[in-house]
Amino acid sequence: VNQQRQITTFFAKK
Amino acid sequence: MLELRLVQGSLLKKVLEAIKDLVTDANFDCSATGFSLQAMDSSHVALVSLLLRSEGFEHYRCDRNISMGMNLNNMAKMLKCAGNDDIITLKADDGSDTVTFMFESPTQDKISDFEMKLMDVDSEHLGIPEAEYHAIVRMPSTEFARICKDLSSIGDTVVISVTKEGVKFSTSGDIGTANVVCRQNTTVDKPEDATIVEMNEPVSLTFALRYFNSFTKGTPLSNTVTISLSSELPVVVEYKIAEMGHLRFYLAPKIEE
């Protein structure tokens, strides 16, 4: 099953 | 003091129409560079990044960096009151909790001002690293919108695959499956009608179609759209805003557990 990732998994908080 | 005069006011109207359904509240940041926004949707799956460079405004005064929290639906309501040919000026005084939108008709015979309350918006700025993408597809924005709309009547997710052959959009659902292949095509009368597929490495990624359909609300901003893909990275769907900047949508992929 494909799980939806979140943007925050890829881009860190500044 | 902030005063930004945008002769082509319709651009701002189009930007708001493109993002208001994806993001509810956001901070508009104003600096010497320009007028910008970065915001995520409520589920933190998609991110919007807008830049309108200061040089693109006829008059751009921003004495110090400020961040103005706005409800995008309310802002869109106000901008809907501007005519498509109107000049739009944004004004805010230091420390004020309101922003004023002034609309001038091209012949200067009608001038309106709308004052909107600002709000505190909690937002986290994410650092978007420069990335080398495995594949970059440029195609007519209306074609991309058509594909997203068509596929979403069949399935909920789209697999975008880029190979030497071109770019393939695939979906499947209860009623069946669909594949749309777009090949590179540069033999067109107008450059904006071309489909250009730049591939460094083949790439295949799965995304939720409903977000793509939301992104295609940016179609009126540009004749072309650029889709940048890399394995296990968010896709970037970019609409260039002529001579001013861009509206970019980032969408996290679905990845097999």
Tab-separated table of C-alpha atoms in Angstrom:
chain	number	residue	atom	x	y	z
A	1	VAL	CA	0.000	0.000	0.000
A	2	ASN	CA	1.219	3.477	-0.846
A	3	GLN	CA	1.269	5.766	2.151
A	4	GLN	CA	0.818	9.496	1.740
A	5	ARG	CA	3.887	11.363	2.991
A	6	GLN	CA	3.921	14.865	4.405
A	7	ILE	CA	5.951	17.756	3.050
A	8	THR	CA	7.629	18.112	6.440
A	9	THR	CA	9.224	14.684	5.907
A	10	PHE	CA	11.273	16.198	3.085
A	11	PHE	CA	11.707	19.859	3.965
A	12	ALA	CA	12.917	20.865	7.410
A	13	LYS	CA	11.653	23.824	9.396
A	14	LYS	CA	13.807	26.910	8.948
B	1	MET	CA	4.816	51.790	5.508
B	2	LEU	CA	3.987	49.455	2.705
B	3	GLU	CA	2.751	50.461	-0.731
B	4	LEU	CA	2.762	48.085	-3.676
B	5	ARG	CA	1.242	49.128	-6.980
B	6	LEU	CA	0.557	46.378	-9.459
B	7	VAL	CA	-0.541	47.598	-12.882
B	8	GLN	CA	-1.637	44.141	-13.977
B	9	GLY	CA	-3.945	43.644	-11.013
B	10	SER	CA	-5.504	40.564	-12.593
B	11	LEU	CA	-2.339	38.638	-11.683
B	12	LEU	CA	-3.074	39.009	-7.986
B	13	LYS	CA	-6.704	38.022	-8.566
B	14	LYS	CA	-5.553	34.888	-10.392
B	15	VAL	CA	-3.024	34.019	-7.685
B	16	LEU	CA	-5.720	34.136	-5.009
B	17	GLU	CA	-8.106	32.033	-7.060
B	18	ALA	CA	-5.294	29.492	-7.490
B	19	ILE	CA	-4.465	29.074	-3.808
B	20	LYS	CA	-7.543	29.939	-1.744
B	21	ASP	CA	-8.967	26.423	-1.780
B	22	LEU	CA	-5.699	24.771	-0.802
B	23	VAL	CA	-4.679	27.122	1.998
B	24	THR	CA	-7.041	28.843	4.447
B	25	ASP	CA	-4.842	31.375	6.270
B	26	ALA	CA	-1.339	32.467	5.354
B	27	ASN	CA	1.281	35.108	5.980
B	28	PHE	CA	2.274	37.306	3.065
B	29	ASP	CA	5.870	38.372	3.535
B	30	CYS	CA	7.043	41.640	2.161
B	31	SER	CA	10.715	42.528	1.795
B	32	ALA	CA	13.002	44.377	-0.611
B	33	THR	CA	13.035	41.224	-2.768
B	34	GLY	CA	9.298	41.124	-3.252
B	35	PHE	CA	5.933	39.990	-2.076
B	36	SER	CA	5.935	36.313	-1.184
B	37	LEU	CA	4.057	33.576	0.569
B	38	GLN	CA	4.842	30.083	1.740
B	39	ALA	CA	2.095	27.939	3.182
B	40	MET	CA	1.032	24.341	3.570
B	41	ASP	CA	-2.416	22.851	3.229
B	42	SER	CA	-4.061	21.743	6.478
B	43	SER	CA	-2.840	18.154	6.110
B	44	HIS	CA	0.768	19.267	5.411
B	45	VAL	CA	0.882	17.211	2.221
B	46	ALA	CA	1.160	20.137	-0.197
B	47	LEU	CA	3.051	23.414	-0.004
B	48	VAL	CA	2.496	26.632	-1.934
B	49	SER	CA	5.288	29.055	-2.666
B	50	LEU	CA	4.545	32.380	-4.318
B	51	LEU	CA	7.000	35.066	-5.354
B	52	LEU	CA	6.121	38.391	-6.943
B	53	ARG	CA	9.421	40.238	-7.352
B	54	SER	CA	9.577	43.890	-6.385
B	55	GLU	CA	10.763	44.860	-9.907
B	56	GLY	CA	7.465	43.635	-11.297
B	57	PHE	CA	5.527	46.319	-9.417
B	58	GLU	CA	5.189	49.797	-10.862
B	59	HIS	CA	5.774	51.193	-7.404
B	60	TYR	CA	7.195	49.151	-4.551
B	61	ARG	CA	7.715	50.624	-1.151
B	62	CYS	CA	8.453	48.361	1.776
B	63	ASP	CA	10.307	50.234	4.521
B	64	ARG	CA	10.934	47.148	6.616
B	65	ASN	CA	10.245	43.443	6.292
B	66	ILE	CA	6.714	42.672	7.327
B	67	SER	CA	4.543	39.628	7.482
B	68	MET	CA	0.805	40.077	7.063
B	69	GLY	CA	-1.528	37.281	8.114
B	70	MET	CA	-4.578	37.014	5.898
B	71	ASN	CA	-7.528	34.723	5.439
B	72	LEU	CA	-7.197	33.852	1.771
B	73	ASN	CA	-10.891	33.362	1.223
B	74	ASN	CA	-11.577	36.861	2.540
B	75	MET	CA	-8.732	38.301	0.490
B	76	ALA	CA	-10.118	36.585	-2.618
B	77	LYS	CA	-13.559	38.097	-1.868
B	78	MET	CA	-12.033	41.567	-1.798
B	79	LEU	CA	-9.945	41.044	-4.933
B	80	LYS	CA	-12.999	39.754	-6.788
B	81	CYS	CA	-14.311	43.298	-6.465
B	82	ALA	CA	-11.422	44.542	-8.647
B	83	GLY	CA	-11.981	44.614	-12.392
B	84	ASN	CA	-9.714	42.488	-14.547
B	85	ASP	CA	-8.083	45.594	-16.025
B	86	ASP	CA	-7.794	47.429	-12.720
B	87	ILE	CA	-4.551	48.556	-11.169
B	88	ILE	CA	-4.311	47.147	-7.638
B	89	THR	CA	-2.398	48.870	-4.855
B	90	LEU	CA	-1.789	47.232	-1.478
B	91	LYS	CA	-1.204	49.595	1.432
B	92	ALA	CA	-0.450	49.046	5.088
B	93	ASP	CA	0.796	51.404	7.761
B	94	ASP	CA	3.419	50.296	10.266
B	95	GLY	CA	1.854	48.453	13.147
B	96	SER	CA	-1.592	48.496	11.570
B	97	ASP	CA	-3.861	45.496	11.879
B	98	THR	CA	-5.438	46.124	8.494
B	99	VAL	CA	-4.386	46.131	4.858
B	100	THR	CA	-6.021	48.284	2.194
B	101	PHE	CA	-6.570	47.166	-1.376
B	102	MET	CA	-7.094	50.075	-3.754
B	103	PHE	CA	-8.523	49.405	-7.196
B	104	GLU	CA	-8.199	51.928	-10.021
B	105	SER	CA	-9.958	51.472	-13.332
B	106	PRO	CA	-7.635	51.875	-16.353
B	107	THR	CA	-9.240	55.232	-17.213
B	108	GLN	CA	-8.991	56.410	-13.582
B	109	ASP	CA	-12.703	57.169	-13.469
B	110	LYS	CA	-13.409	54.673	-10.688
B	111	ILE	CA	-11.309	54.289	-7.577
B	112	SER	CA	-12.295	51.928	-4.771
B	113	ASP	CA	-10.649	50.987	-1.553
B	114	PHE	CA	-11.306	47.908	0.519
B	115	GLU	CA	-9.826	47.549	3.976
B	116	MET	CA	-9.317	44.055	5.318
B	117	LYS	CA	-8.502	42.960	8.846
B	118	LEU	CA	-5.205	41.177	9.280
B	119	MET	CA	-4.876	38.159	11.543
B	120	ASP	CA	-2.194	36.284	13.441
B	121	VAL	CA	-1.265	33.196	11.486
B	122	ASP	CA	0.984	30.571	13.012
B	123	SER	CA	3.131	29.322	10.227
B	124	GLU	CA	6.374	27.464	10.028
B	125	HIS	CA	8.690	28.344	7.185
B	126	LEU	CA	10.274	25.307	5.611
B	127	GLY	CA	13.660	25.380	3.934
B	128	ILE	CA	13.267	24.180	0.368
B	129	PRO	CA	16.633	22.827	-0.734
B	130	GLU	CA	17.889	23.331	-4.274
B	131	ALA	CA	17.523	19.970	-5.945
B	132	GLU	CA	18.713	18.391	-9.167
B	133	TYR	CA	15.592	16.833	-10.562
B	134	HIS	CA	15.620	13.498	-12.378
B	135	ALA	CA	13.135	14.766	-14.896
B	136	ILE	CA	11.576	18.087	-15.862
B	137	VAL	CA	8.500	18.200	-18.076
B	138	ARG	CA	7.211	21.406	-19.609
B	139	MET	CA	3.831	21.292	-21.264
B	140	PRO	CA	0.835	23.508	-22.055
B	141	SER	CA	-0.889	24.249	-18.746
B	142	THR	CA	-4.340	23.577	-20.219
B	143	GLU	CA	-3.194	20.125	-21.366
B	144	PHE	CA	-1.932	19.277	-17.893
B	145	ALA	CA	-5.220	20.482	-16.361
B	146	ARG	CA	-7.186	18.371	-18.839
B	147	ILE	CA	-5.183	15.240	-17.989
B	148	CYS	CA	-5.616	15.732	-14.223
B	149	LYS	CA	-9.358	16.288	-14.615
B	150	ASP	CA	-9.815	13.308	-16.933
B	151	LEU	CA	-7.832	10.920	-14.754
B	152	SER	CA	-9.598	11.973	-11.570
B	153	SER	CA	-12.872	10.710	-13.029
B	154	ILE	CA	-11.292	7.226	-13.140
B	155	GLY	CA	-9.037	7.031	-10.074
B	156	ASP	CA	-7.768	8.799	-6.961
B	157	THR	CA	-4.035	8.554	-7.525
B	158	VAL	CA	-1.807	9.178	-10.508
B	159	VAL	CA	1.475	7.530	-11.312
B	160	ILE	CA	3.712	9.890	-13.260
B	161	SER	CA	6.500	8.104	-15.094
B	162	VAL	CA	9.141	9.756	-17.207
B	163	THR	CA	11.151	7.651	-19.639
B	164	LYS	CA	12.890	8.264	-22.954
B	165	GLU	CA	9.469	7.782	-24.552
B	166	GLY	CA	7.961	10.754	-22.765
B	167	VAL	CA	5.802	11.308	-19.709
B	168	LYS	CA	3.053	8.891	-18.769
B	169	PHE	CA	0.169	9.659	-16.426
B	170	SER	CA	-1.625	6.520	-15.204
B	171	THR	CA	-4.500	5.832	-12.885
B	172	SER	CA	-6.824	3.009	-11.979
B	173	GLY	CA	-10.137	2.739	-10.189
B	174	ASP	CA	-13.218	0.614	-9.794
B	175	ILE	CA	-14.348	1.131	-13.393
B	176	GLY	CA	-10.993	0.524	-15.061
B	177	THR	CA	-7.635	2.071	-15.846
B	178	ALA	CA	-6.282	4.982	-17.875
B	179	ASN	CA	-2.903	5.910	-19.307
B	180	VAL	CA	-2.048	9.175	-20.994
B	181	VAL	CA	1.345	9.408	-22.674
B	182	CYS	CA	2.699	12.771	-23.779
B	183	ARG	CA	5.701	12.622	-26.059
B	184	GLN	CA	8.159	15.411	-26.519
B	185	ASN	CA	6.825	17.654	-29.235
B	186	THR	CA	8.684	20.773	-30.220
B	187	THR	CA	7.411	21.031	-33.805
B	188	VAL	CA	4.617	23.423	-32.931
B	189	ASP	CA	3.711	26.866	-34.249
B	190	LYS	CA	3.837	28.522	-30.871
B	191	PRO	CA	6.556	27.716	-28.303
B	192	GLU	CA	3.969	27.585	-25.503
B	193	ASP	CA	2.290	24.623	-27.223
B	194	ALA	CA	5.442	22.495	-26.975
B	195	THR	CA	5.906	19.527	-24.691
B	196	ILE	CA	9.501	19.228	-23.566
B	197	VAL	CA	10.721	16.239	-21.586
B	198	GLU	CA	14.175	16.593	-20.043
B	199	MET	CA	15.244	13.377	-18.412
B	200	ASN	CA	18.448	12.690	-16.522
B	201	GLU	CA	17.138	9.443	-15.030
B	202	PRO	CA	13.852	7.603	-15.459
B	203	VAL	CA	11.512	8.364	-12.582
B	204	SER	CA	8.129	7.087	-11.482
B	205	LEU	CA	6.147	8.552	-8.578
B	206	THR	CA	2.627	8.242	-7.188
B	207	PHE	CA	0.522	11.216	-6.102
B	208	ALA	CA	-2.989	12.000	-4.901
B	209	LEU	CA	-4.888	13.420	-7.882
B	210	ARG	CA	-7.082	15.770	-5.878
B	211	TYR	CA	-4.076	17.941	-5.066
B	212	PHE	CA	-3.072	18.125	-8.720
B	213	ASN	CA	-6.577	19.235	-9.582
B	214	SER	CA	-6.269	21.961	-6.993
B	215	PHE	CA	-2.883	23.069	-8.406
B	216	THR	CA	-4.356	23.395	-11.898
B	217	LYS	CA	-6.340	26.393	-10.628
B	218	GLY	CA	-3.048	28.149	-11.430
B	219	THR	CA	-3.631	27.526	-15.151
B	220	PRO	CA	-4.840	31.095	-15.917
B	221	LEU	CA	-1.460	32.418	-14.718
B	222	SER	CA	0.601	30.828	-17.460
B	223	ASN	CA	0.309	29.080	-20.825
B	224	THR	CA	2.831	26.498	-19.699
B	225	VAL	CA	3.432	24.451	-16.587
B	226	THR	CA	6.670	22.830	-15.451
B	227	ILE	CA	6.608	19.557	-13.529
B	228	SER	CA	9.875	18.610	-11.810
B	229	LEU	CA	10.291	15.080	-10.492
B	230	SER	CA	12.882	13.220	-8.461
B	231	SER	CA	12.613	9.849	-6.769
B	232	GLU	CA	11.230	10.134	-3.276
B	233	LEU	CA	11.037	13.939	-3.364
B	234	PRO	CA	7.980	16.170	-3.566
B	235	VAL	CA	7.006	17.013	-7.136
B	236	VAL	CA	7.110	20.697	-8.075
B	237	VAL	CA	4.334	22.057	-10.280
B	238	GLU	CA	5.313	25.546	-11.363
B	239	TYR	CA	3.362	28.287	-13.084
B	240	LYS	CA	5.578	31.195	-14.097
B	241	ILE	CA	4.061	34.609	-13.546
B	242	ALA	CA	5.203	36.715	-16.493
B	243	GLU	CA	8.067	39.062	-15.612
B	244	MET	CA	7.228	38.847	-11.921
B	245	GLY	CA	7.951	35.484	-10.419
B	246	HIS	CA	6.226	32.193	-9.939
B	247	LEU	CA	3.592	30.158	-8.186
B	248	ARG	CA	4.974	26.764	-7.168
B	249	PHE	CA	3.118	23.852	-5.673
B	250	TYR	CA	5.021	21.065	-3.939
B	251	LEU	CA	3.297	17.750	-3.332
B	252	ALA	CA	4.652	14.895	-1.224
B	253	PRO	CA	4.491	11.534	-3.003
B	254	LYS	CA	2.794	8.395	-1.835
B	255	ILE	CA	5.487	5.873	-1.024
B	256	GLU	CA	5.137	2.141	-0.581
B	257	GLU	CA	5.564	1.095	3.034
